[in-house]
Amino acid sequence: MINCTKCNSENQDGSKFCINCGEKIVIETGRRRRQAPQRRETTSMTGYAEGKTPVVAGVLSLLIVGLGQFYNGDMKKGGMLLAGALVVGAITGGIVWLGLAIYSAYDAYQVADGQKALEEW
Ligand SMILES: [Zn+2]
């Protein structure tokens, strides 16, 4: 039997409307769904570097391009920055390297600080 949510009278299983008041019968599966814990806060934090020190990340990237990204767990970005700095820096000299180092440091700082998600360019 299904109890009407409005007047609480009993209805046959599978009834679509209450025999007493005509209210639409709502099968109570929603109750189970509502019990699911809301993990929005924790899941929204995944993809972010947690527990990292922004200054350390920044300094590491200034020393070696991409190192701050590695420190943050941002392997893909760190690898691409380092590879780019090695290839382009070898051809053009120190200026591009310096530019990449500053970008890398700034990016690593923001990621470690939680302002940016990992792998967000
Ligand atoms: Zn009813």
PDB file of C-alpha atoms and ligand atoms in Angstrom:
ATOM      1  CA  MET A   1       0.000   0.000   0.000  1.00  0.00           C
ATOM      2  CA  ILE A   2       1.060   3.573  -0.629  1.00  0.00           C
ATOM      3  CA  ASN A   3      -0.006   6.343   1.694  1.00  0.00           C
ATOM      4  CA  CYS A   4      -1.032   9.619   0.129  1.00  0.00           C
ATOM      5  CA  THR A   5       1.405  12.383   0.956  1.00  0.00           C
ATOM      6  CA  LYS A   6      -1.434  14.865   1.314  1.00  0.00           C
ATOM      7  CA  CYS A   7      -4.250  13.107   3.197  1.00  0.00           C
ATOM      8  CA  ASN A   8      -2.388   9.936   4.235  1.00  0.00           C
ATOM      9  CA  SER A   9      -5.142   7.606   3.037  1.00  0.00           C
ATOM     10  CA  GLU A  10      -4.071   4.238   1.679  1.00  0.00           C
ATOM     11  CA  ASN A  11      -3.918   3.612  -2.023  1.00  0.00           C
ATOM     12  CA  GLN A  12      -3.193   0.546  -4.118  1.00  0.00           C
ATOM     13  CA  ASP A  13       0.383  -0.003  -5.179  1.00  0.00           C
ATOM     14  CA  GLY A  14       0.936   1.511  -8.588  1.00  0.00           C
ATOM     15  CA  SER A  15      -1.835   4.093  -8.149  1.00  0.00           C
ATOM     16  CA  LYS A  16      -1.071   7.375  -9.828  1.00  0.00           C
ATOM     17  CA  PHE A  17      -3.612   9.463  -7.940  1.00  0.00           C
ATOM     18  CA  CYS A  18      -5.068   9.281  -4.450  1.00  0.00           C
ATOM     19  CA  ILE A  19      -8.527   7.658  -4.319  1.00  0.00           C
ATOM     20  CA  ASN A  20      -9.521  10.028  -1.500  1.00  0.00           C
ATOM     21  CA  CYS A  21      -8.246  13.469  -2.481  1.00  0.00           C
ATOM     22  CA  GLY A  22      -6.934  13.029  -6.012  1.00  0.00           C
ATOM     23  CA  GLU A  23      -3.425  14.091  -5.054  1.00  0.00           C
ATOM     24  CA  LYS A  24      -0.688  12.698  -7.273  1.00  0.00           C
ATOM     25  CA  ILE A  25       0.917   9.701  -5.595  1.00  0.00           C
ATOM     26  CA  VAL A  26       4.604  10.208  -5.054  1.00  0.00           C
ATOM     27  CA  ILE A  27       6.503   6.980  -4.585  1.00  0.00           C
ATOM     28  CA  GLU A  28       8.927   7.602  -1.799  1.00  0.00           C
ATOM     29  CA  THR A  29      12.229   6.991  -3.492  1.00  0.00           C
ATOM     30  CA  GLY A  30      13.235  10.600  -3.007  1.00  0.00           C
ATOM     31  CA  ARG A  31      13.846   9.927   0.662  1.00  0.00           C
ATOM     32  CA  ARG A  32      16.763   7.655  -0.136  1.00  0.00           C
ATOM     33  CA  ARG A  33      18.276  10.114  -2.581  1.00  0.00           C
ATOM     34  CA  ARG A  34      18.181  12.897  -0.039  1.00  0.00           C
ATOM     35  CA  GLN A  35      20.309  10.849   2.335  1.00  0.00           C
ATOM     36  CA  ALA A  36      23.262  10.940  -0.041  1.00  0.00           C
ATOM     37  CA  PRO A  37      25.908  13.051   1.686  1.00  0.00           C
ATOM     38  CA  GLN A  38      26.624  16.351   0.040  1.00  0.00           C
ATOM     39  CA  ARG A  39      30.282  16.287  -0.835  1.00  0.00           C
ATOM     40  CA  ARG A  40      30.211  19.374  -3.008  1.00  0.00           C
ATOM     41  CA  GLU A  41      32.755  21.206  -0.908  1.00  0.00           C
ATOM     42  CA  THR A  42      35.327  18.458  -0.966  1.00  0.00           C
ATOM     43  CA  THR A  43      34.888  17.509  -4.614  1.00  0.00           C
ATOM     44  CA  SER A  44      35.161  21.115  -5.711  1.00  0.00           C
ATOM     45  CA  MET A  45      38.579  21.205  -4.097  1.00  0.00           C
ATOM     46  CA  THR A  46      39.948  18.318  -6.142  1.00  0.00           C
ATOM     47  CA  GLY A  47      41.943  19.608  -9.027  1.00  0.00           C
ATOM     48  CA  TYR A  48      43.420  22.229  -6.779  1.00  0.00           C
ATOM     49  CA  ALA A  49      46.796  22.089  -5.138  1.00  0.00           C
ATOM     50  CA  GLU A  50      46.139  21.706  -1.431  1.00  0.00           C
ATOM     51  CA  GLY A  51      48.588  22.265   1.378  1.00  0.00           C
ATOM     52  CA  LYS A  52      51.181  23.844  -0.882  1.00  0.00           C
ATOM     53  CA  THR A  53      53.088  26.972   0.005  1.00  0.00           C
ATOM     54  CA  PRO A  54      52.654  29.554  -2.766  1.00  0.00           C
ATOM     55  CA  VAL A  55      56.025  31.235  -2.120  1.00  0.00           C
ATOM     56  CA  VAL A  56      57.876  27.903  -2.305  1.00  0.00           C
ATOM     57  CA  ALA A  57      56.119  27.038  -5.571  1.00  0.00           C
ATOM     58  CA  GLY A  58      56.996  30.440  -7.008  1.00  0.00           C
ATOM     59  CA  VAL A  59      60.644  30.320  -5.964  1.00  0.00           C
ATOM     60  CA  LEU A  60      61.057  26.793  -7.332  1.00  0.00           C
ATOM     61  CA  SER A  61      59.716  27.890 -10.702  1.00  0.00           C
ATOM     62  CA  LEU A  62      62.034  30.892 -10.726  1.00  0.00           C
ATOM     63  CA  LEU A  63      65.024  28.614 -10.160  1.00  0.00           C
ATOM     64  CA  ILE A  64      63.981  25.982 -12.689  1.00  0.00           C
ATOM     65  CA  VAL A  65      61.051  26.585 -15.033  1.00  0.00           C
ATOM     66  CA  GLY A  66      58.260  24.116 -14.281  1.00  0.00           C
ATOM     67  CA  LEU A  67      59.618  23.038 -10.917  1.00  0.00           C
ATOM     68  CA  GLY A  68      56.892  24.889  -9.036  1.00  0.00           C
ATOM     69  CA  GLN A  69      54.302  23.091 -11.176  1.00  0.00           C
ATOM     70  CA  PHE A  70      55.902  19.748 -10.288  1.00  0.00           C
ATOM     71  CA  TYR A  71      55.761  20.796  -6.646  1.00  0.00           C
ATOM     72  CA  ASN A  72      52.036  21.503  -7.040  1.00  0.00           C
ATOM     73  CA  GLY A  73      51.456  18.113  -8.665  1.00  0.00           C
ATOM     74  CA  ASP A  74      50.891  19.786 -12.031  1.00  0.00           C
ATOM     75  CA  MET A  75      53.127  17.375 -13.938  1.00  0.00           C
ATOM     76  CA  LYS A  76      51.776  18.021 -17.412  1.00  0.00           C
ATOM     77  CA  LYS A  77      52.063  21.783 -17.225  1.00  0.00           C
ATOM     78  CA  GLY A  78      55.441  21.663 -15.495  1.00  0.00           C
ATOM     79  CA  GLY A  79      56.797  19.304 -18.128  1.00  0.00           C
ATOM     80  CA  MET A  80      55.542  21.441 -20.977  1.00  0.00           C
ATOM     81  CA  LEU A  81      56.934  24.621 -19.447  1.00  0.00           C
ATOM     82  CA  LEU A  82      60.302  22.999 -18.804  1.00  0.00           C
ATOM     83  CA  ALA A  83      60.456  21.478 -22.281  1.00  0.00           C
ATOM     84  CA  GLY A  84      59.450  24.797 -23.807  1.00  0.00           C
ATOM     85  CA  ALA A  85      62.051  26.682 -21.815  1.00  0.00           C
ATOM     86  CA  LEU A  86      64.776  24.214 -22.781  1.00  0.00           C
ATOM     87  CA  VAL A  87      63.929  24.208 -26.476  1.00  0.00           C
ATOM     88  CA  VAL A  88      63.046  27.864 -26.952  1.00  0.00           C
ATOM     89  CA  GLY A  89      65.568  29.070 -24.381  1.00  0.00           C
ATOM     90  CA  ALA A  90      68.373  27.178 -26.117  1.00  0.00           C
ATOM     91  CA  ILE A  91      67.583  28.903 -29.411  1.00  0.00           C
ATOM     92  CA  THR A  92      66.817  32.422 -28.255  1.00  0.00           C
ATOM     93  CA  GLY A  93      68.963  32.745 -25.178  1.00  0.00           C
ATOM     94  CA  GLY A  94      68.095  33.815 -21.684  1.00  0.00           C
ATOM     95  CA  ILE A  95      65.305  36.314 -22.318  1.00  0.00           C
ATOM     96  CA  VAL A  96      62.620  33.768 -23.218  1.00  0.00           C
ATOM     97  CA  TRP A  97      63.822  31.530 -20.409  1.00  0.00           C
ATOM     98  CA  LEU A  98      63.448  34.421 -17.986  1.00  0.00           C
ATOM     99  CA  GLY A  99      59.979  35.199 -19.295  1.00  0.00           C
ATOM    100  CA  LEU A 100      58.917  31.594 -18.934  1.00  0.00           C
ATOM    101  CA  ALA A 101      60.444  31.437 -15.475  1.00  0.00           C
ATOM    102  CA  ILE A 102      58.431  34.468 -14.371  1.00  0.00           C
ATOM    103  CA  TYR A 103      55.250  33.088 -15.925  1.00  0.00           C
ATOM    104  CA  SER A 104      55.936  29.688 -14.390  1.00  0.00           C
ATOM    105  CA  ALA A 105      56.568  31.231 -10.973  1.00  0.00           C
ATOM    106  CA  TYR A 106      53.433  33.363 -11.149  1.00  0.00           C
ATOM    107  CA  ASP A 107      51.323  30.410 -12.264  1.00  0.00           C
ATOM    108  CA  ALA A 108      52.779  28.080  -9.615  1.00  0.00           C
ATOM    109  CA  TYR A 109      52.112  30.717  -6.963  1.00  0.00           C
ATOM    110  CA  GLN A 110      48.460  31.102  -8.009  1.00  0.00           C
ATOM    111  CA  VAL A 111      47.869  27.343  -8.150  1.00  0.00           C
ATOM    112  CA  ALA A 112      49.492  26.725  -4.761  1.00  0.00           C
ATOM    113  CA  ASP A 113      47.474  29.611  -3.360  1.00  0.00           C
ATOM    114  CA  GLY A 114      44.244  27.979  -4.585  1.00  0.00           C
ATOM    115  CA  GLN A 115      43.438  30.801  -6.987  1.00  0.00           C
ATOM    116  CA  LYS A 116      43.758  28.521  -9.983  1.00  0.00           C
ATOM    117  CA  ALA A 117      42.955  24.878 -10.622  1.00  0.00           C
ATOM    118  CA  LEU A 118      45.636  22.455 -11.665  1.00  0.00           C
ATOM    119  CA  GLU A 119      46.255  22.390 -15.397  1.00  0.00           C
ATOM    120  CA  GLU A 120      44.414  25.654 -15.825  1.00  0.00           C
ATOM    121  CA  TRP A 121      46.486  27.873 -18.099  1.00  0.00           C
TER     122      TRP A 121
HETATM  123 ZN    ZN B   1      -4.983  11.785  -0.627  1.00  0.00          ZN
END
